[in-house]
Tab-separated table of C-alpha atoms in Angstrom:
chain	number	residue	atom	x	y	z
A	1	MET	CA	99.651	91.559	96.166
A	2	TYR	CA	96.115	92.717	96.725
A	3	ARG	CA	92.798	91.300	97.857
A	4	ILE	CA	89.401	92.898	97.412
A	5	PHE	CA	86.402	92.345	99.641
A	6	SER	CA	82.837	93.533	99.900
A	7	TYR	CA	81.090	94.095	103.207
A	8	ASP	CA	77.844	95.375	104.614
A	9	GLY	CA	78.013	98.976	105.838
A	10	LYS	CA	76.876	97.876	109.302
A	11	TYR	CA	80.400	96.455	109.757
A	12	GLU	CA	82.094	99.830	109.230
A	13	SER	CA	83.037	100.161	112.906
A	14	THR	CA	84.338	96.571	112.936
A	15	LEU	CA	86.559	97.372	109.962
A	16	ASP	CA	87.722	100.583	111.657
A	17	ARG	CA	88.827	98.557	114.701
A	18	LEU	CA	90.690	96.072	112.489
A	19	ILE	CA	92.438	98.813	110.562
A	20	SER	CA	93.689	100.286	113.838
A	21	ASP	CA	95.323	96.933	114.715
A	22	ASP	CA	99.131	97.262	114.503
A	23	ARG	CA	99.344	94.150	112.316
A	24	VAL	CA	96.836	95.489	109.793
A	25	GLN	CA	98.499	98.917	109.737
A	26	THR	CA	101.442	97.319	107.948
A	27	LEU	CA	99.134	96.958	104.929
A	28	SER	CA	97.558	99.509	102.635
A	29	VAL	CA	93.788	99.577	103.155
A	30	SER	CA	91.359	101.656	101.112
A	31	ARG	CA	87.578	101.732	101.071
A	32	ARG	CA	85.143	102.575	98.326
A	33	ASP	CA	81.417	102.591	97.775
A	34	GLY	CA	80.426	99.322	96.138
A	35	SER	CA	77.813	100.949	93.897
A	36	ASP	CA	80.667	102.400	91.810
A	37	PHE	CA	81.557	98.803	90.902
A	38	ASN	CA	78.095	97.198	90.730
A	39	VAL	CA	78.644	95.564	94.126
A	40	ASP	CA	76.187	95.660	97.027
A	41	GLY	CA	77.571	97.309	100.139
A	42	LYS	CA	81.092	98.645	100.375
A	43	ILE	CA	84.469	97.629	98.984
A	44	VAL	CA	87.770	97.365	100.802
A	45	VAL	CA	91.081	96.854	98.991
A	46	ILE	CA	93.921	95.455	101.062
A	47	GLU	CA	97.437	95.563	99.601
A	48	GLY	CA	100.864	94.517	100.779
A	49	ASN	CA	103.647	92.067	100.159
A	50	GLN	CA	102.617	88.428	100.104
A	51	ASP	CA	104.351	87.353	103.336
A	52	THR	CA	102.859	90.218	105.333
A	53	MET	CA	99.400	89.640	103.858
A	54	ASN	CA	99.542	85.942	104.691
A	55	SER	CA	100.672	86.671	108.242
A	56	VAL	CA	97.984	89.286	108.865
A	57	PHE	CA	95.177	87.181	107.401
A	58	ALA	CA	96.277	84.212	109.507
A	59	SER	CA	96.154	86.225	112.722
A	60	VAL	CA	93.270	88.683	112.271
A	61	ASP	CA	89.576	87.829	111.889
A	62	PHE	CA	88.298	89.152	108.564
A	63	SER	CA	85.376	86.706	108.480
A	64	PHE	CA	82.776	89.463	108.029
A	65	LEU	CA	84.308	90.328	104.643
A	66	ASN	CA	83.317	88.593	101.395
A	67	GLU	CA	86.273	88.165	99.068
A	68	ILE	CA	85.808	89.169	95.454
A	69	LYS	CA	87.807	87.062	93.033
A	70	GLY	CA	88.411	86.507	89.347
A	71	ASP	CA	87.365	88.934	86.624
A	72	LYS	CA	85.312	91.092	88.997
A	73	LYS	CA	88.378	91.558	91.245
A	74	ASP	CA	90.534	92.528	88.261
A	75	TYR	CA	87.879	94.932	86.960
A	76	ILE	CA	87.537	96.698	90.326
A	77	TYR	CA	91.296	97.013	90.834
A	78	LYS	CA	91.891	98.395	87.324
A	79	LYS	CA	89.062	100.896	87.739
A	80	ILE	CA	90.447	102.072	91.096
A	81	GLN	CA	93.943	102.419	89.625
A	82	ALA	CA	92.576	104.453	86.708
A	83	GLU	CA	90.681	106.745	89.109
A	84	ASP	CA	93.776	107.187	91.268
A	85	ASP	CA	95.932	107.960	88.219
A	86	GLU	CA	93.386	110.492	86.991
A	87	ALA	CA	93.223	112.152	90.402
A	88	ALA	CA	97.023	112.277	90.645
A	89	GLY	CA	97.216	113.869	87.214
A	90	GLY	CA	94.712	116.534	88.210
A	91	LEU	CA	96.546	117.252	91.434
A	92	GLY	CA	99.798	117.658	89.544
A	93	PHE	CA	98.161	120.315	87.383
A	94	ILE	CA	97.259	122.323	90.486
A	95	PHE	CA	100.891	122.526	91.606
A	96	GLN	CA	102.357	123.523	88.246
């Protein structure tokens, strides 16, 4: 399961503090520049199993984040996956 959010760069230190929370560390969190996805501000992708995600979001304040949903969410996630796959393929070439 994954959720994608946008946020204003002024909240970078707030997000850093949240990511250091033991509960949030059980999730995968990655950040990107929103301009790569036609989104103002920055992007954060939070992934994990559904039960853990539900528990973390119930107990941690993510109110400064704006959730991206629907087609835009799918587009961003697919683009990130494609970039990650491309990067992994290039890295594999280095070690051959």
